[in-house]
Amino acid sequence: MQFMEMEESMAMDAMNNRKKWGKWLWHALPLAALLVWGAFCITDQLWYDEAFSAGLVMQPWKKMIYITAVDDHSPFYYMLLKLFYHLCGGGTHFKILKLFSLLFMIGYMLLGKYYVSRLFNQEISVWFMLFSLCMPIMSVQAGNVRMYSMALFFMTLAGLLAYDIYREESRSKWILFALSSICIVYCHTFAMIQAVWLYLIFMAALIRSRQFQKLKRFFVCGAVVSLVFSPWLVVTFKQMQLRMRYDTGSAEELAGVRELADYCREWFSAVETPIELVVYLGIGLAAVMAVSAVLWMRREKSYAPALGAAAFVLTALTGFLISVFVNNCFMGRYAFPGFGFIMLVYAVGMCRIRKIWARGCVVAVALICLVLQYRSELELEYDGGLEAYESFFSEQVGKEDALIGPHGHAVFLSVYHPDQAYYLSGYVPVDLSFPNLEPCYDIGQLIRERETVWYIAFAGDSPDDVQEGLRFEEAAAFHYMYYDFVIYKMLR
């Protein structure tokens, strides 16, 4: 009898200790995310897509919206980013733009801390935040000057609101659901597609549970969102038509097995710098957590995590099918706004695993993936390439000099010197955002007009590739993030 009492006492102590650790983690994880992800937001390094965003916010409002309309973007993210950029002083300190993404990522973590805890319980909230912190793609997008972190926040909010309304509706919840939905559809085209799937799944859940009294507000909400988005929906259709008309390379090289592998690399590692071990560990972990989550949902008779994950999966499937049969336009990050739903699956799956050693193995795998990919991303962010470029610029480039490149991807570093003259060899596309680019059809004439002309290109390219008979010498070469640059000095 005394032995049994001792066992019960030890079990109670162990449970209390777990609760204390859970409470501590519940408070600490958002702060940990701020530190871990914040490391990517205190440099000015930008890759091409980020430089595109930086160039857009430097443009006047009217031109910025025009460029988004003729490309394949929505202006909503860039409008908010531009406001934040100017409020924080503007200039070429681009860490401001990265911090904007970080704000939404921390907002997402706070949704996990408070809203997930309210709808489920604190244990699920802790696992939701922990897996979110450990997923490599979260670190990649946390400081990325793109719309994905903002879309993640609003999509997660909308999904949690849908479940909250399913349980118990109120006018304020429906209003927030409509507002978050409007923000989602204006974030990105595939975020809009994901919102459509979320609405269809939500409607099916209401019908399945015979909550017909909620359908009226559901359709009102959907009508409001559709009405607000309708002006840009026309633009979206035109963007799709233009892409199909001019993007012949994507139409000819339709998606296949290679693209599926790229999706896995991006979701579990990073598509530009994948670590194969991290990819395989991530896929294995996802499989284990999915099976465990199914067991949890069957036991609890709560299928909300599966319905949220279905919105993510159906969006990815939609994008893949479009890329297979129509145009190779889908990338793994386009489904990223629904990653909060996947993290909820991980969280409930972890609650089904009760053995301490099994939990330890799962957490160890997640941490290994984080550490390996995180180190790789830090090396990219702090590789010294920008310092090498700026050193060359300060030492050799004069105010009357000009820089020219063969295409936009080679001259995106122009955003760091918006007052310097930059040229593209040939036509400047109307959807190119960099504010200080001009066309140049005769490099020889440019050499005669300018004090010195510098030709900037990727390693392996040279001025001979665009115009024969030019004289030049190599002036600098450096590695910057994903790129190897070479700069030539053009000779008279």
Short mmCIF file of C-alpha atoms in Angstrom, two decimals:
data_model
loop_
_atom_site.label_atom_id
_atom_site.label_comp_id
_atom_site.label_asym_id
_atom_site.label_seq_id
_atom_site.Cartn_x
_atom_site.Cartn_y
_atom_site.Cartn_z
CA MET A 1 0.00 0.00 0.00
CA GLN A 2 2.77 2.38 0.95
CA PHE A 3 4.61 1.45 -2.24
CA MET A 4 1.55 2.33 -4.36
CA GLU A 5 1.22 5.65 -2.60
CA MET A 6 4.87 6.39 -3.32
CA GLU A 7 4.32 5.57 -7.01
CA GLU A 8 1.30 7.87 -7.17
CA SER A 9 3.27 10.61 -5.47
CA MET A 10 6.15 10.25 -7.94
CA ALA A 11 3.72 10.31 -10.86
CA MET A 12 2.10 13.47 -9.53
CA ASP A 13 5.51 15.11 -9.07
CA ALA A 14 6.47 14.20 -12.63
CA MET A 15 3.20 15.64 -13.95
CA ASN A 16 3.68 18.85 -11.97
CA ASN A 17 7.23 19.18 -13.29
CA ARG A 18 5.98 18.76 -16.87
CA LYS A 19 3.36 21.43 -16.25
CA LYS A 20 6.01 23.79 -14.88
CA TRP A 21 8.25 23.17 -17.89
CA GLY A 22 5.26 23.62 -20.20
CA LYS A 23 4.36 26.93 -18.57
CA TRP A 24 7.94 28.13 -18.84
CA LEU A 25 8.16 27.14 -22.52
CA TRP A 26 4.77 28.75 -23.19
CA HIS A 27 6.22 32.10 -22.12
CA ALA A 28 9.74 31.60 -23.50
CA LEU A 29 9.13 30.35 -27.04
CA PRO A 30 7.93 33.66 -28.57
CA LEU A 31 11.01 35.34 -27.11
CA ALA A 32 13.20 32.55 -28.46
CA ALA A 33 11.65 33.07 -31.90
CA LEU A 34 12.41 36.77 -31.70
CA LEU A 35 16.08 36.02 -31.02
CA VAL A 36 16.46 33.15 -33.49
CA TRP A 37 14.64 34.80 -36.37
CA GLY A 38 15.84 38.28 -35.47
CA ALA A 39 19.37 37.28 -36.42
CA PHE A 40 18.28 37.37 -40.08
CA CYS A 41 16.82 40.86 -39.76
CA ILE A 42 19.82 42.92 -38.64
CA THR A 43 21.74 42.87 -41.92
CA ASP A 44 21.13 44.74 -45.16
CA GLN A 45 21.78 41.75 -47.42
CA LEU A 46 19.09 41.15 -50.06
CA TRP A 47 18.75 38.50 -52.74
CA TYR A 48 17.02 39.27 -56.03
CA ASP A 49 13.35 38.94 -54.99
CA GLU A 50 13.99 40.96 -51.84
CA ALA A 51 15.75 43.63 -53.88
CA PHE A 52 12.67 43.70 -56.13
CA SER A 53 10.58 44.50 -53.04
CA ALA A 54 13.08 47.15 -51.93
CA GLY A 55 13.02 48.73 -55.38
CA LEU A 56 9.23 48.84 -55.38
CA VAL A 57 8.96 50.73 -52.08
CA MET A 58 11.44 53.29 -53.46
CA GLN A 59 9.09 54.01 -56.36
CA PRO A 60 6.30 56.63 -56.26
CA TRP A 61 2.95 55.21 -55.17
CA LYS A 62 1.36 55.28 -58.61
CA LYS A 63 4.25 53.59 -60.36
CA MET A 64 4.56 51.00 -57.60
CA ILE A 65 0.93 49.92 -58.04
CA TYR A 66 1.33 49.93 -61.83
CA ILE A 67 4.37 47.61 -61.65
CA THR A 68 2.50 45.16 -59.42
CA ALA A 69 -0.42 45.21 -61.85
CA VAL A 70 1.66 44.38 -64.94
CA ASP A 71 3.69 41.74 -63.06
CA ASP A 72 2.02 39.00 -60.98
CA HIS A 73 1.71 40.63 -57.58
CA SER A 74 -0.91 42.33 -55.46
CA PRO A 75 -0.09 45.82 -54.11
CA PHE A 76 -1.36 45.24 -50.56
CA TYR A 77 1.88 43.94 -49.07
CA TYR A 78 3.97 46.56 -50.83
CA MET A 79 1.67 49.37 -49.70
CA LEU A 80 2.06 48.34 -46.06
CA LEU A 81 5.78 47.78 -46.55
CA LYS A 82 6.20 51.22 -48.14
CA LEU A 83 4.38 52.90 -45.24
CA PHE A 84 6.57 51.05 -42.74
CA TYR A 85 9.70 51.87 -44.77
CA HIS A 86 9.01 55.61 -44.80
CA LEU A 87 7.89 55.69 -41.17
CA CYS A 88 11.22 54.13 -40.20
CA GLY A 89 13.29 56.61 -42.22
CA GLY A 90 13.66 54.96 -45.63
CA GLY A 91 17.06 55.04 -47.28
CA THR A 92 19.15 51.95 -48.00
CA HIS A 93 19.04 50.45 -44.50
CA PHE A 94 17.06 47.43 -45.62
CA LYS A 95 16.97 45.75 -42.24
CA ILE A 96 13.86 47.91 -41.80
CA LEU A 97 12.14 45.86 -44.51
CA LYS A 98 13.24 42.59 -42.92
CA LEU A 99 11.89 43.66 -39.56
CA PHE A 100 8.49 44.13 -41.18
CA SER A 101 8.41 40.41 -42.00
CA LEU A 102 9.63 39.58 -38.51
CA LEU A 103 6.71 41.49 -36.97
CA PHE A 104 4.22 39.19 -38.69
CA MET A 105 6.21 36.09 -37.73
CA ILE A 106 6.13 37.12 -34.07
CA GLY A 107 2.42 37.88 -34.47
CA TYR A 108 2.02 34.34 -35.77
CA MET A 109 3.82 32.97 -32.70
CA LEU A 110 1.53 34.99 -30.44
CA LEU A 111 -1.46 33.47 -32.22
CA GLY A 112 0.05 30.13 -31.31
CA LYS A 113 0.59 31.21 -27.73
CA TYR A 114 -2.81 32.70 -26.99
CA TYR A 115 -5.36 31.66 -29.62
CA VAL A 116 -4.25 28.03 -30.04
CA SER A 117 -4.11 27.73 -26.25
CA ARG A 118 -7.66 29.08 -25.99
CA LEU A 119 -9.10 26.83 -28.69
CA PHE A 120 -7.24 23.68 -27.68
CA ASN A 121 -4.98 23.70 -24.60
CA GLN A 122 -1.63 24.99 -23.41
CA GLU A 123 0.23 21.77 -24.24
CA ILE A 124 -0.84 21.94 -27.89
CA SER A 125 0.08 25.63 -27.89
CA VAL A 126 3.61 24.84 -26.68
CA TRP A 127 4.16 22.14 -29.30
CA PHE A 128 2.71 24.42 -32.00
CA MET A 129 5.23 27.12 -31.18
CA LEU A 130 8.14 24.73 -30.73
CA PHE A 131 7.66 23.02 -34.09
CA SER A 132 7.12 26.41 -35.75
CA LEU A 133 10.44 27.57 -34.36
CA CYS A 134 12.22 24.38 -35.46
CA MET A 135 10.90 24.25 -39.04
CA PRO A 136 13.69 25.48 -41.38
CA ILE A 137 11.26 27.18 -43.78
CA MET A 138 10.13 29.44 -40.93
CA SER A 139 13.68 30.68 -40.45
CA VAL A 140 14.02 31.22 -44.20
CA GLN A 141 10.83 33.30 -44.44
CA ALA A 142 11.13 35.15 -41.11
CA GLY A 143 13.51 37.76 -42.48
CA ASN A 144 12.58 37.47 -46.15
CA VAL A 145 11.43 40.79 -47.65
CA ARG A 146 8.42 39.18 -49.27
CA MET A 147 4.72 38.77 -48.49
CA TYR A 148 4.83 35.22 -47.19
CA SER A 149 5.16 35.92 -43.47
CA MET A 150 2.26 38.37 -43.64
CA ALA A 151 0.17 35.81 -45.51
CA LEU A 152 1.09 33.17 -42.90
CA PHE A 153 -0.19 35.40 -40.10
CA PHE A 154 -3.53 36.21 -41.74
CA MET A 155 -4.12 32.67 -43.00
CA THR A 156 -3.45 31.20 -39.55
CA LEU A 157 -5.71 33.81 -37.98
CA ALA A 158 -8.50 33.04 -40.46
CA GLY A 159 -8.20 29.30 -39.87
CA LEU A 160 -8.34 29.66 -36.10
CA LEU A 161 -11.28 32.04 -36.39
CA ALA A 162 -13.12 29.53 -38.59
CA TYR A 163 -12.71 26.85 -35.93
CA ASP A 164 -13.72 29.31 -33.22
CA ILE A 165 -16.86 30.24 -35.16
CA TYR A 166 -17.59 26.57 -35.72
CA ARG A 167 -17.57 26.08 -31.96
CA GLU A 168 -19.41 29.28 -31.04
CA GLU A 169 -20.11 32.20 -33.34
CA SER A 170 -20.28 35.92 -32.61
CA ARG A 171 -20.53 39.02 -34.75
CA SER A 172 -17.00 40.15 -33.85
CA LYS A 173 -15.54 36.79 -34.91
CA TRP A 174 -17.27 36.98 -38.30
CA ILE A 175 -16.01 40.53 -38.82
CA LEU A 176 -12.44 39.51 -37.98
CA PHE A 177 -12.78 36.48 -40.23
CA ALA A 178 -13.86 38.69 -43.14
CA LEU A 179 -11.07 41.22 -42.52
CA SER A 180 -8.38 38.56 -42.28
CA SER A 181 -9.76 36.94 -45.45
CA ILE A 182 -9.52 40.23 -47.33
CA CYS A 183 -5.90 40.57 -46.23
CA ILE A 184 -5.17 37.02 -47.38
CA VAL A 185 -6.60 37.35 -50.88
CA TYR A 186 -4.65 40.57 -51.40
CA CYS A 187 -1.36 39.00 -50.26
CA HIS A 188 -0.60 36.61 -53.10
CA THR A 189 -2.43 34.74 -55.87
CA PHE A 190 -1.90 31.33 -54.27
CA ALA A 191 -2.85 32.73 -50.87
CA MET A 192 -6.13 33.66 -52.53
CA ILE A 193 -6.48 30.08 -53.82
CA GLN A 194 -5.75 28.77 -50.34
CA ALA A 195 -8.43 31.07 -48.90
CA VAL A 196 -10.96 29.66 -51.40
CA TRP A 197 -10.14 26.12 -50.27
CA LEU A 198 -10.41 27.18 -46.63
CA TYR A 199 -13.86 28.65 -47.28
CA LEU A 200 -15.06 25.54 -49.09
CA ILE A 201 -13.81 23.27 -46.29
CA PHE A 202 -15.38 25.55 -43.65
CA MET A 203 -18.71 25.51 -45.48
CA ALA A 204 -18.59 21.71 -45.76
CA ALA A 205 -17.89 21.44 -42.02
CA LEU A 206 -20.87 23.67 -41.19
CA ILE A 207 -23.17 21.63 -43.43
CA ARG A 208 -21.82 18.33 -42.12
CA SER A 209 -22.52 19.39 -38.53
CA ARG A 210 -25.94 20.80 -39.51
CA GLN A 211 -25.08 24.31 -38.34
CA PHE A 212 -27.27 25.79 -41.05
CA GLN A 213 -27.98 28.94 -39.01
CA LYS A 214 -24.36 30.00 -39.53
CA LEU A 215 -24.45 29.69 -43.30
CA LYS A 216 -26.17 33.05 -43.77
CA ARG A 217 -23.30 34.93 -42.14
CA PHE A 218 -20.84 32.67 -43.94
CA PHE A 219 -22.21 33.67 -47.35
CA VAL A 220 -22.42 37.33 -46.34
CA CYS A 221 -18.78 37.17 -45.28
CA GLY A 222 -17.78 35.47 -48.55
CA ALA A 223 -19.73 38.04 -50.58
CA VAL A 224 -17.99 40.94 -48.81
CA VAL A 225 -14.55 39.44 -49.41
CA SER A 226 -15.37 38.76 -53.07
CA LEU A 227 -16.70 42.28 -53.57
CA VAL A 228 -13.65 43.90 -52.00
CA PHE A 229 -11.27 41.75 -54.05
CA SER A 230 -13.22 42.01 -57.33
CA PRO A 231 -11.29 45.05 -58.69
CA TRP A 232 -7.98 43.22 -58.35
CA LEU A 233 -9.46 39.92 -59.53
CA VAL A 234 -9.78 41.46 -63.00
CA VAL A 235 -6.10 42.42 -62.81
CA THR A 236 -5.22 38.90 -61.66
CA PHE A 237 -6.85 37.36 -64.73
CA LYS A 238 -4.94 39.76 -66.98
CA GLN A 239 -1.71 38.88 -65.19
CA MET A 240 -2.35 35.18 -65.83
CA GLN A 241 -3.06 35.82 -69.50
CA LEU A 242 0.11 37.88 -69.90
CA ARG A 243 2.19 35.23 -68.18
CA MET A 244 0.79 32.54 -70.46
CA ARG A 245 1.47 34.71 -73.49
CA TYR A 246 5.04 35.74 -72.76
CA ASP A 247 6.45 33.21 -70.31
CA THR A 248 7.07 30.59 -72.99
CA GLY A 249 9.93 28.97 -71.08
CA SER A 250 7.66 28.01 -68.20
CA ALA A 251 4.99 26.79 -70.61
CA GLU A 252 7.45 24.55 -72.46
CA GLU A 253 9.09 23.09 -69.34
CA LEU A 254 6.05 21.83 -67.47
CA ALA A 255 6.42 20.48 -63.95
CA GLY A 256 7.45 16.93 -63.18
CA VAL A 257 9.19 14.85 -60.53
CA ARG A 258 11.95 17.43 -60.19
CA GLU A 259 9.45 20.06 -59.11
CA LEU A 260 8.00 17.71 -56.50
CA ALA A 261 11.51 17.29 -55.11
CA ASP A 262 11.92 21.09 -55.07
CA TYR A 263 8.69 21.45 -53.08
CA CYS A 264 10.03 19.01 -50.47
CA ARG A 265 13.36 20.83 -50.34
CA GLU A 266 11.63 24.16 -49.79
CA TRP A 267 9.12 22.91 -47.21
CA PHE A 268 11.64 20.95 -45.15
CA SER A 269 14.93 22.74 -45.93
CA ALA A 270 15.53 25.56 -48.45
CA VAL A 271 15.12 25.37 -52.22
CA GLU A 272 18.19 27.51 -52.99
CA THR A 273 20.48 25.86 -50.40
CA PRO A 274 18.98 22.46 -49.58
CA ILE A 275 20.57 20.08 -47.09
CA GLU A 276 19.56 16.56 -48.11
CA LEU A 277 19.77 15.16 -44.58
CA VAL A 278 17.42 17.90 -43.35
CA VAL A 279 14.98 17.13 -46.19
CA TYR A 280 14.87 13.41 -45.42
CA LEU A 281 14.60 13.95 -41.67
CA GLY A 282 11.85 16.50 -42.26
CA ILE A 283 9.84 14.17 -44.50
CA GLY A 284 10.20 11.34 -41.99
CA LEU A 285 9.15 13.58 -39.12
CA ALA A 286 6.13 14.82 -41.09
CA ALA A 287 5.03 11.23 -41.75
CA VAL A 288 5.33 10.24 -38.08
CA MET A 289 3.48 13.32 -36.86
CA ALA A 290 0.71 12.87 -39.44
CA VAL A 291 0.03 9.29 -38.30
CA SER A 292 0.15 10.33 -34.66
CA ALA A 293 -2.19 13.28 -35.35
CA VAL A 294 -4.73 10.98 -37.01
CA LEU A 295 -4.74 8.81 -33.89
CA TRP A 296 -5.21 11.90 -31.69
CA MET A 297 -8.09 13.19 -33.83
CA ARG A 298 -9.84 9.82 -33.80
CA ARG A 299 -9.53 9.66 -30.01
CA GLU A 300 -10.65 13.25 -29.40
CA LYS A 301 -13.26 13.29 -32.20
CA SER A 302 -11.82 16.65 -33.26
CA TYR A 303 -10.83 16.95 -36.93
CA ALA A 304 -10.07 20.68 -37.19
CA PRO A 305 -6.28 20.13 -37.65
CA ALA A 306 -6.93 17.77 -40.57
CA LEU A 307 -9.30 20.25 -42.24
CA GLY A 308 -6.72 23.01 -41.94
CA ALA A 309 -4.01 20.76 -43.37
CA ALA A 310 -6.38 19.91 -46.23
CA ALA A 311 -6.42 23.59 -47.28
CA PHE A 312 -2.60 23.49 -47.50
CA VAL A 313 -2.51 20.17 -49.38
CA LEU A 314 -5.24 21.17 -51.84
CA THR A 315 -3.44 24.46 -52.59
CA ALA A 316 -0.19 22.61 -53.25
CA LEU A 317 -2.05 20.11 -55.44
CA THR A 318 -3.77 22.92 -57.36
CA GLY A 319 -0.46 24.66 -57.99
CA PHE A 320 1.23 21.44 -59.06
CA LEU A 321 -1.56 20.53 -61.49
CA ILE A 322 -1.45 24.01 -63.03
CA SER A 323 2.32 23.60 -63.42
CA VAL A 324 1.90 20.13 -64.96
CA PHE A 325 -0.82 20.95 -67.49
CA VAL A 326 -0.82 24.72 -68.04
CA ASN A 327 2.22 26.71 -66.94
CA ASN A 328 5.12 25.87 -64.63
CA CYS A 329 4.36 28.69 -62.21
CA PHE A 330 4.08 27.09 -58.76
CA MET A 331 6.82 27.06 -56.10
CA GLY A 332 6.76 25.49 -52.65
CA ARG A 333 6.76 28.83 -50.86
CA TYR A 334 3.46 29.74 -52.52
CA ALA A 335 1.69 27.31 -50.17
CA PHE A 336 3.61 28.62 -47.14
CA PRO A 337 0.68 30.71 -45.79
CA GLY A 338 -0.97 27.46 -44.69
CA PHE A 339 2.03 26.17 -42.75
CA GLY A 340 0.37 27.12 -39.47
CA PHE A 341 -2.19 24.41 -40.16
CA ILE A 342 0.60 21.86 -40.64
CA MET A 343 2.17 22.94 -37.36
CA LEU A 344 -1.16 22.34 -35.64
CA VAL A 345 -1.10 18.78 -37.00
CA TYR A 346 2.41 18.35 -35.57
CA ALA A 347 1.25 19.75 -32.23
CA VAL A 348 -1.73 17.44 -31.77
CA GLY A 349 0.35 14.54 -33.02
CA MET A 350 2.91 15.21 -30.32
CA CYS A 351 0.15 15.11 -27.69
CA ARG A 352 -0.66 11.57 -28.81
CA ILE A 353 2.94 10.47 -28.12
CA ARG A 354 3.16 9.84 -24.37
CA LYS A 355 6.49 8.02 -24.00
CA ILE A 356 9.22 10.39 -22.82
CA TRP A 357 11.91 8.71 -24.95
CA ALA A 358 9.72 8.94 -28.08
CA ARG A 359 9.05 12.63 -27.46
CA GLY A 360 12.76 13.16 -26.93
CA CYS A 361 13.54 11.55 -30.29
CA VAL A 362 10.98 13.71 -32.10
CA VAL A 363 12.27 16.92 -30.53
CA ALA A 364 15.88 15.88 -31.22
CA VAL A 365 15.13 15.37 -34.94
CA ALA A 366 13.36 18.74 -35.13
CA LEU A 367 16.28 20.49 -33.41
CA ILE A 368 18.84 18.79 -35.68
CA CYS A 369 16.95 20.08 -38.74
CA LEU A 370 16.82 23.57 -37.26
CA VAL A 371 20.51 23.71 -36.31
CA LEU A 372 21.81 22.41 -39.64
CA GLN A 373 19.65 24.67 -41.81
CA TYR A 374 19.95 27.64 -39.46
CA ARG A 375 23.74 27.53 -39.65
CA SER A 376 23.53 27.43 -43.45
CA GLU A 377 21.16 30.41 -43.57
CA LEU A 378 23.35 32.40 -41.18
CA GLU A 379 26.37 31.77 -43.40
CA LEU A 380 24.40 33.17 -46.33
CA GLU A 381 23.21 36.20 -44.39
CA TYR A 382 26.68 37.05 -43.09
CA ASP A 383 28.84 35.94 -46.03
CA GLY A 384 30.56 39.32 -46.47
CA GLY A 385 29.54 39.68 -50.10
CA LEU A 386 27.83 43.02 -49.59
CA GLU A 387 30.89 44.39 -47.80
CA ALA A 388 33.07 43.33 -50.76
CA TYR A 389 30.73 45.08 -53.20
CA GLU A 390 30.55 48.24 -51.11
CA SER A 391 34.33 48.26 -50.69
CA PHE A 392 34.78 48.08 -54.46
CA PHE A 393 32.17 50.79 -54.94
CA SER A 394 33.71 53.24 -52.47
CA GLU A 395 37.24 52.73 -53.77
CA GLN A 396 36.73 52.70 -57.54
CA VAL A 397 33.31 53.97 -58.63
CA GLY A 398 32.93 57.72 -59.10
CA LYS A 399 29.75 59.78 -59.20
CA GLU A 400 30.01 60.24 -62.98
CA ASP A 401 30.60 56.54 -63.60
CA ALA A 402 27.95 54.13 -64.82
CA LEU A 403 27.30 50.44 -64.31
CA ILE A 404 25.71 48.22 -66.91
CA GLY A 405 24.53 44.64 -66.86
CA PRO A 406 23.00 42.14 -69.29
CA HIS A 407 19.74 41.61 -67.33
CA GLY A 408 17.87 42.62 -64.19
CA HIS A 409 19.17 39.77 -62.06
CA ALA A 410 22.74 40.97 -62.63
CA VAL A 411 22.07 44.58 -61.60
CA PHE A 412 19.72 44.16 -58.65
CA LEU A 413 22.50 45.50 -56.41
CA SER A 414 21.56 48.90 -57.86
CA VAL A 415 19.10 49.29 -54.94
CA TYR A 416 22.07 49.98 -52.65
CA HIS A 417 23.03 53.05 -54.70
CA PRO A 418 19.79 54.59 -56.00
CA ASP A 419 21.56 57.82 -57.02
CA GLN A 420 24.14 56.07 -59.21
CA ALA A 421 23.56 55.55 -62.94
CA TYR A 422 22.76 51.93 -63.81
CA TYR A 423 21.92 50.59 -67.25
CA LEU A 424 20.49 47.44 -68.77
CA SER A 425 21.82 46.23 -72.08
CA GLY A 426 18.73 46.65 -74.20
CA TYR A 427 15.14 47.12 -73.15
CA VAL A 428 14.15 47.75 -69.50
CA PRO A 429 10.98 45.69 -68.78
CA VAL A 430 8.07 47.70 -67.41
CA ASP A 431 7.69 45.27 -64.50
CA LEU A 432 11.26 45.76 -63.28
CA SER A 433 11.11 47.70 -60.03
CA PHE A 434 14.64 49.07 -59.67
CA PRO A 435 14.25 52.86 -59.70
CA ASN A 436 17.53 53.92 -61.32
CA LEU A 437 17.76 51.71 -64.40
CA GLU A 438 17.85 53.01 -67.96
CA PRO A 439 18.17 51.13 -71.25
CA CYS A 440 21.39 51.10 -73.23
CA TYR A 441 21.49 49.84 -76.82
CA ASP A 442 25.09 50.83 -77.58
CA ILE A 443 27.69 50.15 -74.88
CA GLY A 444 30.40 51.84 -76.98
CA GLN A 445 28.49 55.12 -76.93
CA LEU A 446 27.94 54.82 -73.17
CA ILE A 447 31.72 54.37 -72.72
CA ARG A 448 32.34 57.59 -74.65
CA GLU A 449 29.76 59.55 -72.64
CA ARG A 450 30.70 58.41 -69.12
CA GLU A 451 33.85 58.84 -67.07
CA THR A 452 34.13 55.09 -66.52
CA VAL A 453 31.75 52.26 -67.31
CA TRP A 454 31.67 49.10 -65.21
CA TYR A 455 30.06 45.93 -66.52
CA ILE A 456 28.53 43.78 -63.78
CA ALA A 457 27.58 40.18 -64.53
CA PHE A 458 27.45 36.69 -63.08
CA ALA A 459 30.61 34.59 -63.24
CA GLY A 460 30.97 33.09 -66.70
CA ASP A 461 29.38 36.05 -68.50
CA SER A 462 31.28 38.90 -70.13
CA PRO A 463 30.59 42.02 -72.24
CA ASP A 464 31.42 39.97 -75.37
CA ASP A 465 28.16 38.10 -74.85
CA VAL A 466 26.08 41.21 -75.61
CA GLN A 467 28.28 43.27 -77.95
CA GLU A 468 31.38 42.29 -79.89
CA GLY A 469 34.51 44.40 -80.27
CA LEU A 470 34.56 45.82 -76.73
CA ARG A 471 37.75 46.08 -74.71
CA PHE A 472 37.63 45.34 -70.98
CA GLU A 473 39.52 43.97 -68.00
CA GLU A 474 38.35 42.24 -64.84
CA ALA A 475 38.19 44.66 -61.91
CA ALA A 476 36.57 42.65 -59.12
CA ALA A 477 34.98 39.31 -58.33
CA PHE A 478 33.04 38.34 -55.24
CA HIS A 479 30.47 35.87 -53.92
CA TYR A 480 27.21 37.27 -52.61
CA MET A 481 24.55 35.00 -51.10
CA TYR A 482 23.47 32.71 -53.98
CA TYR A 483 25.51 34.47 -56.66
CA ASP A 484 29.06 34.75 -57.98
CA PHE A 485 29.57 38.25 -59.42
CA VAL A 486 32.30 39.58 -61.64
CA ILE A 487 32.79 43.29 -62.51
CA TYR A 488 34.69 44.38 -65.62
CA LYS A 489 36.16 47.80 -66.31
CA MET A 490 35.35 48.88 -69.86
CA LEU A 491 38.32 50.33 -71.74
CA ARG A 492 38.18 53.10 -74.32
#
